[in-house]
CSV table of C-alpha atoms in Angstrom, one decimal:
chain,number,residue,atom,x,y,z
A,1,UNK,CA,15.6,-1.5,18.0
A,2,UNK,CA,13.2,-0.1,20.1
A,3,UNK,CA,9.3,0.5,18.3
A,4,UNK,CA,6.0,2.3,20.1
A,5,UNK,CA,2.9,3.0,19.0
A,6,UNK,CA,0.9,6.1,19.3
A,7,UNK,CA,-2.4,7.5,18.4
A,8,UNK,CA,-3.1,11.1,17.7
A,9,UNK,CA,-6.5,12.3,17.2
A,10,UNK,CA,-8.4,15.3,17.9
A,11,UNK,CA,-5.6,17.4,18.0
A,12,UNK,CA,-4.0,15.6,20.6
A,13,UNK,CA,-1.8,12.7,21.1
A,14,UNK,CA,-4.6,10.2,22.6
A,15,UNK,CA,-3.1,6.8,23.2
A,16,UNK,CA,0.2,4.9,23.3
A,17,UNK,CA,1.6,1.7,23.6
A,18,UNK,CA,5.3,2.0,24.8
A,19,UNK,CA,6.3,-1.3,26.6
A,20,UNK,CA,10.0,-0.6,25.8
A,21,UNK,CA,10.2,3.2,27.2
A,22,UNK,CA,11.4,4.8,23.9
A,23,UNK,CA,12.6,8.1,24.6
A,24,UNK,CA,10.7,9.8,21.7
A,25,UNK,CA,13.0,12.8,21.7
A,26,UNK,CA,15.6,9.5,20.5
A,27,UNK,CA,13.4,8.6,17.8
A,28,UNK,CA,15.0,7.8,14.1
A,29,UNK,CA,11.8,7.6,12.3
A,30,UNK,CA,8.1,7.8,12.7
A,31,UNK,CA,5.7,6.9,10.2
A,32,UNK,CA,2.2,8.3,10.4
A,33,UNK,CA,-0.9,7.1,8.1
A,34,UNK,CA,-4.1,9.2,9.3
A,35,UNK,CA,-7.5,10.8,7.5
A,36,UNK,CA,-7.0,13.0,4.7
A,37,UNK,CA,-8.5,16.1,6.9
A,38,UNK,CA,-6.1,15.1,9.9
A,39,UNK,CA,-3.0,14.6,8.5
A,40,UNK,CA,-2.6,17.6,6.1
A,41,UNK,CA,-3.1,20.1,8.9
A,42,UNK,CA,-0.2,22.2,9.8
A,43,UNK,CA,-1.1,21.7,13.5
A,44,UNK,CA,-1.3,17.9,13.4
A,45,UNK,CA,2.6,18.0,11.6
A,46,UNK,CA,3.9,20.8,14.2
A,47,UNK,CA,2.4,18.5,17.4
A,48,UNK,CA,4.1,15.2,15.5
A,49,UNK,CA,7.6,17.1,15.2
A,50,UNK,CA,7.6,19.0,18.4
A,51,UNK,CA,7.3,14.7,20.0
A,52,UNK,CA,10.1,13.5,18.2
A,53,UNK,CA,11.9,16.5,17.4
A,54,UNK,CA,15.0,14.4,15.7
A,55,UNK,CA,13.1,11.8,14.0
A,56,UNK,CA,13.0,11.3,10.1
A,57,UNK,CA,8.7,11.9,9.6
A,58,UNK,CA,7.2,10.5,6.8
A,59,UNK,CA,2.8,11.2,6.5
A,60,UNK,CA,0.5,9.6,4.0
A,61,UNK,CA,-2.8,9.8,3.9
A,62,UNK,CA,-5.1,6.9,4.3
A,63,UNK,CA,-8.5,5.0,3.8
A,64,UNK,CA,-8.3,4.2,7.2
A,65,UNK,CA,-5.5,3.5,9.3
A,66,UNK,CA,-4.2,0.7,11.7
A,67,UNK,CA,-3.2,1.0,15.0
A,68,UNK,CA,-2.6,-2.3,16.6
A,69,UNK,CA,-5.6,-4.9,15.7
A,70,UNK,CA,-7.7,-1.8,15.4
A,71,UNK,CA,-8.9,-0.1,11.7
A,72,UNK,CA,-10.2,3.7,12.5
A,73,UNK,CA,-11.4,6.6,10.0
A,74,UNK,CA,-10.6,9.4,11.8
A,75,UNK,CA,-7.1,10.0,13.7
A,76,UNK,CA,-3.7,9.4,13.0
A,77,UNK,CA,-1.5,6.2,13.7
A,78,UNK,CA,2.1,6.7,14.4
A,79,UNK,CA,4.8,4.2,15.0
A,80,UNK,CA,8.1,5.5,16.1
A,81,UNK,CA,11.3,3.5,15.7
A,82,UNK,CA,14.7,4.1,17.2
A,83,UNK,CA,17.3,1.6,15.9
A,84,UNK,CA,20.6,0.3,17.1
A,85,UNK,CA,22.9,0.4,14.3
A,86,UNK,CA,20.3,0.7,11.0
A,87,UNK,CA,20.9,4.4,9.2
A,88,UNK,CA,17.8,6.0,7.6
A,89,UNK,CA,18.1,7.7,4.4
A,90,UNK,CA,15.0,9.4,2.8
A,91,UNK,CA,14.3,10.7,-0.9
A,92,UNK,CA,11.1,12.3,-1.8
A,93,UNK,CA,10.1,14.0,-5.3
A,94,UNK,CA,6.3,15.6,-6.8
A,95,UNK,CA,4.8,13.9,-9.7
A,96,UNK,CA,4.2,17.5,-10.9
A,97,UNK,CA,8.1,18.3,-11.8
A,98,UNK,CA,8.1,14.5,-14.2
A,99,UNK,CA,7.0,14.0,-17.7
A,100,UNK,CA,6.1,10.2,-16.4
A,101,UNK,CA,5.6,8.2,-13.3
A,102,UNK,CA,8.3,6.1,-14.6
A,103,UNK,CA,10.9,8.8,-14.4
A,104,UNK,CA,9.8,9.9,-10.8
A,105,UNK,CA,10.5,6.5,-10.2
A,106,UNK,CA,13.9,6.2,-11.4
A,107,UNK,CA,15.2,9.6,-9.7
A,108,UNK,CA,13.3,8.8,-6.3
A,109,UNK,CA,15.8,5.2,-6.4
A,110,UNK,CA,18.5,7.1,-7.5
A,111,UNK,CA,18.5,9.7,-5.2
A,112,UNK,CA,19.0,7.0,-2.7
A,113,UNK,CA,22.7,5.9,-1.7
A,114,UNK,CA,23.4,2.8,-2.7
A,115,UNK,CA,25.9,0.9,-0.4
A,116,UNK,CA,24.6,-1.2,2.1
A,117,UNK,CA,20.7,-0.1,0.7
A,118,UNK,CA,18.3,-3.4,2.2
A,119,UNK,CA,15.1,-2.0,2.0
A,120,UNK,CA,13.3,1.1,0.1
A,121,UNK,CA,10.0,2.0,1.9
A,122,UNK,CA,8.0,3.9,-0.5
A,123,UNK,CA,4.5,6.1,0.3
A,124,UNK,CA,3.2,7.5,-2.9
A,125,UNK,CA,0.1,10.2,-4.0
A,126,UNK,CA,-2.4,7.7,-4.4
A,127,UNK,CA,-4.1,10.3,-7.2
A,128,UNK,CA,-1.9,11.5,-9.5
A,129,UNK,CA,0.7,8.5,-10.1
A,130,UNK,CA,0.5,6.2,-11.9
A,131,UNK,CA,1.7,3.1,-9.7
A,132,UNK,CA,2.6,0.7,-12.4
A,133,UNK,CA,4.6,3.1,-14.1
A,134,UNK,CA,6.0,4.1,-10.6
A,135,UNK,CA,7.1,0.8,-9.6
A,136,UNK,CA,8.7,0.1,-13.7
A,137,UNK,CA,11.2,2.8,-12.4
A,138,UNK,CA,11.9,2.0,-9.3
A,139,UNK,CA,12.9,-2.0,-10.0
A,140,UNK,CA,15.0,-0.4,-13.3
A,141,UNK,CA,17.5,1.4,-11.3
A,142,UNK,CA,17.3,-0.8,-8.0
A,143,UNK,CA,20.2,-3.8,-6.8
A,144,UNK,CA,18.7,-7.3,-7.0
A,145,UNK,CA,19.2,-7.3,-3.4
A,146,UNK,CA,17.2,-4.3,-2.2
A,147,UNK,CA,14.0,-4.8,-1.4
A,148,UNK,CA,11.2,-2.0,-2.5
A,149,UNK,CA,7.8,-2.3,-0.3
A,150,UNK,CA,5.0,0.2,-0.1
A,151,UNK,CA,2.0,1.5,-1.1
A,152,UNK,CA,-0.3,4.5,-2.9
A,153,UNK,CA,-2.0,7.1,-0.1
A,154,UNK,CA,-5.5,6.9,0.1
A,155,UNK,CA,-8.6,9.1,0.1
A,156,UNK,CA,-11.3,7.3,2.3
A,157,UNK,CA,-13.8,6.3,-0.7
A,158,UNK,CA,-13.9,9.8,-2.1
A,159,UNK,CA,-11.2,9.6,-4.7
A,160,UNK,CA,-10.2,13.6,-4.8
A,161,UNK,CA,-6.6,13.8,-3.5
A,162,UNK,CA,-4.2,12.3,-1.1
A,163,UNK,CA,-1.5,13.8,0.5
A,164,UNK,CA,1.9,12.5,1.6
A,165,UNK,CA,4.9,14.3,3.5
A,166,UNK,CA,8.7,14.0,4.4
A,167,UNK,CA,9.8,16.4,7.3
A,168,UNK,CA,7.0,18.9,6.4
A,169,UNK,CA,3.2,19.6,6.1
A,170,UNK,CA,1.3,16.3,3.7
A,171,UNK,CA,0.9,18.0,-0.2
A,172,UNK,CA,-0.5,16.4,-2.7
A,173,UNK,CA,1.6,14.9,-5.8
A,174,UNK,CA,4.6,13.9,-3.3
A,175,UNK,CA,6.2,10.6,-3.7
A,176,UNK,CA,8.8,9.4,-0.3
A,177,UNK,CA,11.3,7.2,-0.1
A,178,UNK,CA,12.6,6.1,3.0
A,179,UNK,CA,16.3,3.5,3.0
A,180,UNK,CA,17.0,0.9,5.5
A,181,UNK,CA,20.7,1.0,5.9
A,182,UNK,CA,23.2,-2.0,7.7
A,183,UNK,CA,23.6,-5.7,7.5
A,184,UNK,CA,21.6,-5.8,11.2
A,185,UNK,CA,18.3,-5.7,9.1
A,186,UNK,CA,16.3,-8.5,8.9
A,187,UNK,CA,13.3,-8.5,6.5
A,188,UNK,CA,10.2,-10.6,5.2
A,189,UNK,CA,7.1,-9.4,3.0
A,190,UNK,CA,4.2,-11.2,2.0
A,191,UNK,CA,1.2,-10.2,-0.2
A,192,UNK,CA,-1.7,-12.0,-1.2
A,193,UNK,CA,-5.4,-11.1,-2.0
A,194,UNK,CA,-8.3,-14.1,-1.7
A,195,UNK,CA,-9.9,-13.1,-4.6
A,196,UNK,CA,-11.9,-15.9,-6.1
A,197,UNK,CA,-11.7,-16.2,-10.2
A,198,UNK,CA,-14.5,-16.8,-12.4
A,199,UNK,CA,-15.6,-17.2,-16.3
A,200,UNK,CA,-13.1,-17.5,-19.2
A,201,UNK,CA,-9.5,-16.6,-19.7
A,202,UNK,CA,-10.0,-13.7,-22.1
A,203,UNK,CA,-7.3,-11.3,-24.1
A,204,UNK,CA,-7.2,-7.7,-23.8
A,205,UNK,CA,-6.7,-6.4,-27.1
A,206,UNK,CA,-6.9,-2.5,-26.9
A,207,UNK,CA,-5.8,-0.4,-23.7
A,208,UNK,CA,-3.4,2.9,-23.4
A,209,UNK,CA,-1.8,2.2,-19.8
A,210,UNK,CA,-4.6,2.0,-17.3
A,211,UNK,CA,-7.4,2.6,-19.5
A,212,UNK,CA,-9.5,-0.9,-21.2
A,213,UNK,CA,-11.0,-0.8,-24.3
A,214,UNK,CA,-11.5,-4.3,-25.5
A,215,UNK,CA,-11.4,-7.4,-24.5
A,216,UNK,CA,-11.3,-10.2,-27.2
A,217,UNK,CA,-12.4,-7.9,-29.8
A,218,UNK,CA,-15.2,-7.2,-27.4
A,219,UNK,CA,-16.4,-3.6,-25.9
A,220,UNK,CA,-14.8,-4.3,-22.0
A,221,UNK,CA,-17.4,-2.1,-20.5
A,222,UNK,CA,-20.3,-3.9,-22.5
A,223,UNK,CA,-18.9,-7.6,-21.5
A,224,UNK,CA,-18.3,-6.2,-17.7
A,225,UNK,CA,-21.4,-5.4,-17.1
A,226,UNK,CA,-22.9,-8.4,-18.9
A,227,UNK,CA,-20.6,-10.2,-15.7
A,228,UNK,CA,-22.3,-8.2,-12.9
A,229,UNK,CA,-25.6,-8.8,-13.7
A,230,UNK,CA,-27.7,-6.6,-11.5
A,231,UNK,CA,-24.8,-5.0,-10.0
A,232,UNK,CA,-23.9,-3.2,-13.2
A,233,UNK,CA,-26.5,-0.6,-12.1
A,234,UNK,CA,-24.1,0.2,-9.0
A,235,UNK,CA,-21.2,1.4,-11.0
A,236,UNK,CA,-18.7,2.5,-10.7
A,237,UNK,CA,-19.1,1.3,-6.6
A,238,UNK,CA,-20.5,-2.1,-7.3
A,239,UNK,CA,-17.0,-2.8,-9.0
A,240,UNK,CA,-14.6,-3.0,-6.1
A,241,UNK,CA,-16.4,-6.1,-5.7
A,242,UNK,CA,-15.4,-7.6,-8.9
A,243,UNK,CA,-11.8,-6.8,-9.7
A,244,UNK,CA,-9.5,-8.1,-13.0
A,245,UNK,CA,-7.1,-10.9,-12.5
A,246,UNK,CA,-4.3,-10.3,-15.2
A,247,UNK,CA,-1.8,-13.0,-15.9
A,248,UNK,CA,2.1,-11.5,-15.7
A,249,UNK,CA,3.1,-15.1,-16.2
A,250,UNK,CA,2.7,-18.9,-16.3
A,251,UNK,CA,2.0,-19.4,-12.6
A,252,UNK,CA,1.5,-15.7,-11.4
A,253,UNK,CA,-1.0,-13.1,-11.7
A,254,UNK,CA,-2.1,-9.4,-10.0
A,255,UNK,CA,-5.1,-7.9,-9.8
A,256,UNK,CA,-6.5,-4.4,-10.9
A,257,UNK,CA,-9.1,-2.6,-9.2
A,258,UNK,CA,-11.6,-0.4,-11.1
A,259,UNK,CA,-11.4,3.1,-10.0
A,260,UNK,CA,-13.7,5.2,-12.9
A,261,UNK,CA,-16.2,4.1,-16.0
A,262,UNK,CA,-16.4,6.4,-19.3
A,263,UNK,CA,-19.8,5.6,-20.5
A,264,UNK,CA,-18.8,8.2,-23.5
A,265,UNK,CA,-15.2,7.1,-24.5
A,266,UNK,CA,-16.9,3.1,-23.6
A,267,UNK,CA,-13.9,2.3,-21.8
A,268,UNK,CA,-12.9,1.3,-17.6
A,269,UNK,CA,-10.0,3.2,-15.7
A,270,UNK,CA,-7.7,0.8,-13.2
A,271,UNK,CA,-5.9,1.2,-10.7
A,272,UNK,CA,-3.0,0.0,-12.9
A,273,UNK,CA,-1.7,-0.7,-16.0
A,274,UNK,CA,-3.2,-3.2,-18.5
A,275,UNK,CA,-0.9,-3.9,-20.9
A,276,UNK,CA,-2.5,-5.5,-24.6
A,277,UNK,CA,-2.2,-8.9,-25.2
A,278,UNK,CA,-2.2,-9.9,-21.3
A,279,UNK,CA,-4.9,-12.2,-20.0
A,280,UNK,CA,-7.6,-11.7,-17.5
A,281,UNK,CA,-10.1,-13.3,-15.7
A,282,UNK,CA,-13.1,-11.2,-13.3
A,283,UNK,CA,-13.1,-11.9,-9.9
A,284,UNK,CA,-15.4,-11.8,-6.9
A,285,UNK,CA,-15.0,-11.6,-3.6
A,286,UNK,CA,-15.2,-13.9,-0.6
A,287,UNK,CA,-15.3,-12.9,2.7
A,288,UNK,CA,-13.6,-15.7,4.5
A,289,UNK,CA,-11.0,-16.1,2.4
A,290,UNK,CA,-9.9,-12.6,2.0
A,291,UNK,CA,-9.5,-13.0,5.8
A,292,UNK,CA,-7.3,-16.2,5.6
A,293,UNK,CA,-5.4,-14.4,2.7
A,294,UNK,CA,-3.9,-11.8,4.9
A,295,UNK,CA,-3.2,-15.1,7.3
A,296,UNK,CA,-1.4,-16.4,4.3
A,297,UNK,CA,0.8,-13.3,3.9
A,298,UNK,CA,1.7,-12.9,7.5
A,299,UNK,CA,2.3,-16.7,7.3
A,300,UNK,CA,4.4,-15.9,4.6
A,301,UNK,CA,6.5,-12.9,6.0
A,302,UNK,CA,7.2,-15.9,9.3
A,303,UNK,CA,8.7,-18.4,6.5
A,304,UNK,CA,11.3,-15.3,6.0
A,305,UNK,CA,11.8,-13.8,9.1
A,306,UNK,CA,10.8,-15.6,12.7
A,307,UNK,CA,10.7,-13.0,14.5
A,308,UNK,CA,9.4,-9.6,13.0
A,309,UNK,CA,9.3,-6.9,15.7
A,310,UNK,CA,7.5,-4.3,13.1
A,311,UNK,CA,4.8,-5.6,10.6
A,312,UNK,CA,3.7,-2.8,8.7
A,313,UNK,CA,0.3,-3.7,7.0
A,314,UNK,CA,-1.0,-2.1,3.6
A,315,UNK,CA,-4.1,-3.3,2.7
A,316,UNK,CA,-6.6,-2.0,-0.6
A,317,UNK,CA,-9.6,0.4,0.3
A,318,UNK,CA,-11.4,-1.9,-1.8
A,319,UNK,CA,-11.3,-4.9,1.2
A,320,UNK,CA,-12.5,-2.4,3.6
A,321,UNK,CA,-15.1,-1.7,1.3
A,322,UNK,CA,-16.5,-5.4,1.2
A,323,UNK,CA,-15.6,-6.6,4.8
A,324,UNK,CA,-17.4,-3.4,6.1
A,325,UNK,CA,-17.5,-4.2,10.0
A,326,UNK,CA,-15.6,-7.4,10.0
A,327,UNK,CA,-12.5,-5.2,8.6
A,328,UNK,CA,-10.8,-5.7,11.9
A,329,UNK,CA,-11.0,-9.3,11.5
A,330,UNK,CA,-8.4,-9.1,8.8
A,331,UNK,CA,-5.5,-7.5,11.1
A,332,UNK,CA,-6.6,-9.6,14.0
A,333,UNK,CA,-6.1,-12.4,11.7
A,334,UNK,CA,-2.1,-11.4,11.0
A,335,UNK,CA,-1.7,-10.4,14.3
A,336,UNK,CA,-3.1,-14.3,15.1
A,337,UNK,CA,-0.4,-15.3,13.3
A,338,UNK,CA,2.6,-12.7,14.7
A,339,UNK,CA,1.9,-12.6,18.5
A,340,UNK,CA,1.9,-10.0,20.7
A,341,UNK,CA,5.9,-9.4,20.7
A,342,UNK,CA,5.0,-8.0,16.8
A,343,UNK,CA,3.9,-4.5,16.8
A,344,UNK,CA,1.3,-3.7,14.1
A,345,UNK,CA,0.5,-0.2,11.7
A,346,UNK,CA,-0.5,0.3,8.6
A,347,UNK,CA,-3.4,1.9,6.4
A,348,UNK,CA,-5.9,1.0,3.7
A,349,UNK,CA,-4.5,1.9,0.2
A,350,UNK,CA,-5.4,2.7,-3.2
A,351,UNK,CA,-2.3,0.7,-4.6
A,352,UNK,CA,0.0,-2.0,-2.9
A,353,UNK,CA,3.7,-2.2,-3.6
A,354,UNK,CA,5.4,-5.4,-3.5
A,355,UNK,CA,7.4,-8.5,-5.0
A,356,UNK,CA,5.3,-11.7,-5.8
A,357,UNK,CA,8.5,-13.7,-4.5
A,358,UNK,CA,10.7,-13.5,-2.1
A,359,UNK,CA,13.3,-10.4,-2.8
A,360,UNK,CA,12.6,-10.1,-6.4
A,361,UNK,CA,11.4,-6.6,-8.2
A,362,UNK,CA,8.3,-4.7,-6.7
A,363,UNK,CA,5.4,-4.9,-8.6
A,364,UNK,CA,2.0,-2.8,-7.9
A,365,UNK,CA,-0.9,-5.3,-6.5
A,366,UNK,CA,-4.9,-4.3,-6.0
A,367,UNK,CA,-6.7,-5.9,-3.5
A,368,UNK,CA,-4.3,-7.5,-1.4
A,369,UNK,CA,-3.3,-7.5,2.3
A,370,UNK,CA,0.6,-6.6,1.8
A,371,UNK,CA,3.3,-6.9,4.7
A,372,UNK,CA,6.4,-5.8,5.2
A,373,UNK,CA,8.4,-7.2,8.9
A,374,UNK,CA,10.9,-5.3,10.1
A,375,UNK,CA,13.6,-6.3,12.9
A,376,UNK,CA,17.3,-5.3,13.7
A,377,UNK,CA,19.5,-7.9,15.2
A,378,UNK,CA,21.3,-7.0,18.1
């Protein structure tokens, strides 16, 4: 398995880190993650394929990308993988030809072979899916022993439309797939937020899929705002800053991001399903330990896997957002923890994918530095 990082920007391929000499023309894959502007354009696409003209290329648009301990706004960051025995098989579908998320789900699995299937590397419109419903299809169709990482494109903090591509020009509505083939695969994930609770367990007692209307009986928007105080005349911004925690069991919970308020309809969009009867708690952020969170999941993803050549990090637009210009402490932190023999890529999200425990079903996260390690025993 040979990995190298490069940087396109400007219309031109700027930097690259290459310490094994990976022919490029060799390349099996190459995942890009760039600005919406950048990574839709036919020329960026044509001057990716005409570098690795046999590769597998899968493009998603970000809210800002990672290339090595760096976060930047405005280029592209590629990695390029050639392996030594691992086969790559890709699936990709648009929202647009689905009655549900949930059913683009099930046929972008599906569509998958399933002997030898390890891992299913998912990059999904950040805009028009709904993740939760997404990642319900995905774990109904999938083994118990294949693993389904990812995450929802991005927009920057403009929230119009994200793009995402597989072998062609980014669209927007496209949902990818990409299989990790052979028992050579090793793999570790870790995801965890930092996210401090606060107030009262509370029940949510009327919501339609992502969309809150009550909590305890109580107008959600009316008690949310009663919780931010003066920042309730920042919203809908001020509320990256104080995400949901919801309860999916005794000892676990995810957390939702708000994304819109309806001051008409008195109700709060998430990033996320809410399904009634689940219990929540607000949350606010705190700086240091959002940075020792994505310690914790790089910690995590070691406890799995020793020695991760590939860490591919997804993290929510809505840390970027808080840790302004101390983002890049956050991916200095994991690669802290990795070395320097672990290469590092990623982007900021609007929706992670991944399991709460080791190997078990997927489940959409908010707010959380996500990682997925990839190496290939020789």
């Amino acid at each position: 398995m040979k990995i190298a990082s490069i940087l396109y920007k400007e219309n031109n391929f700027q930097r690259e880190k290459n310490d094994e000499n990976l022919n490029f023309a060799d390349a099996d894959l190459v995942l890009g993650f760039g600005n919406c502007e950048h990574i839709s354009l036919p020329k960026s696409f044509n001057d990716i394929k005409e570098k690795f003209p046999k590769a597998q290329i899968a493009l998603c648009s970000s809210a800002g990308e990672i290339f090595s301990t760096e976060v930047l706004d405005d280029s592209i960051s590629l990695v390029a993988i050639q392996f030594s025995s691992t086969r790559i098989m890709t699936s990709e579908v648009n929202i647009e030809n689905y009655d549900s998320s949930f059913k683009a789900g099930v046929h972008l699995i599906d569509s998958l072979p399933k002997e030898d299937l390890k891992l299913v590397f998912v990059l999904s419109d950040g805009g028009k899916v709904n993740g939760s419903e997404l990642v319900k299809g995905m774990n109904s169709v999938k083994s118990e022993e294949v693993l389904i990482t990812g995450g929802l494109a991005g927009d920057g903090t403009r929230f119009e439309k994200t793009f995402v591509g597989l072998n062609s020009i980014p669209q927007i509505g496209k949902i990818v797939a990409i299989g990790f083939y052979g028992n050579k695969l090793e793999l570790s994930h870790g995801s965890i937020g930092g996210w401090e609770s606060f107030g009262l367990k509370r029940t949510i007692t009327k919501s339609k899929e992502n969309v809150l209307y009550k909590i305890d009986n109580e107008n959600a928007l009316d008690l949310y705002k009663s919780y931010l105080g003066k920042y309730a005349d920042e919203l809908p911004g001020s509320a990256l800053l104080f995400p949901l925690s919801i309860k999916i069991n005794e000892e676990e919970s995810i957390v939702r991001t708000i994304l819109s308020i309806d001051e008409k309809n008195q109700s709060m969009t998430f990033a996320g399903d809410l399904p009634e009867g689940s219990q929540v708690r607000f949350m606010k952020a705190n700086f240091d330990r959002l940075i020792d969170a994505a310690s914790d999941a790089a910690t995590n993803c070691l406890e799995m896997n020793n020695n991760p050549k590939l860490a591919l990090l997804i993290s929510c637009v809505g840390r970027k957002i808080i840790l302004g210009n101390r983002i890049d402490e956050e991916v200095e932190a994991v690669s802290e923890v990795f070395g320097s023999n672990t290469t590092l890529t990623g982007f900021y999200s609007y929706g992670e994918i991944s399991p709460l425990k080791p190997m078990e079903n997927c489940e959409l996260h908010n707010q959380t530095m996500t990682i997925t390690c990839i190496n290939e025993i020789d």
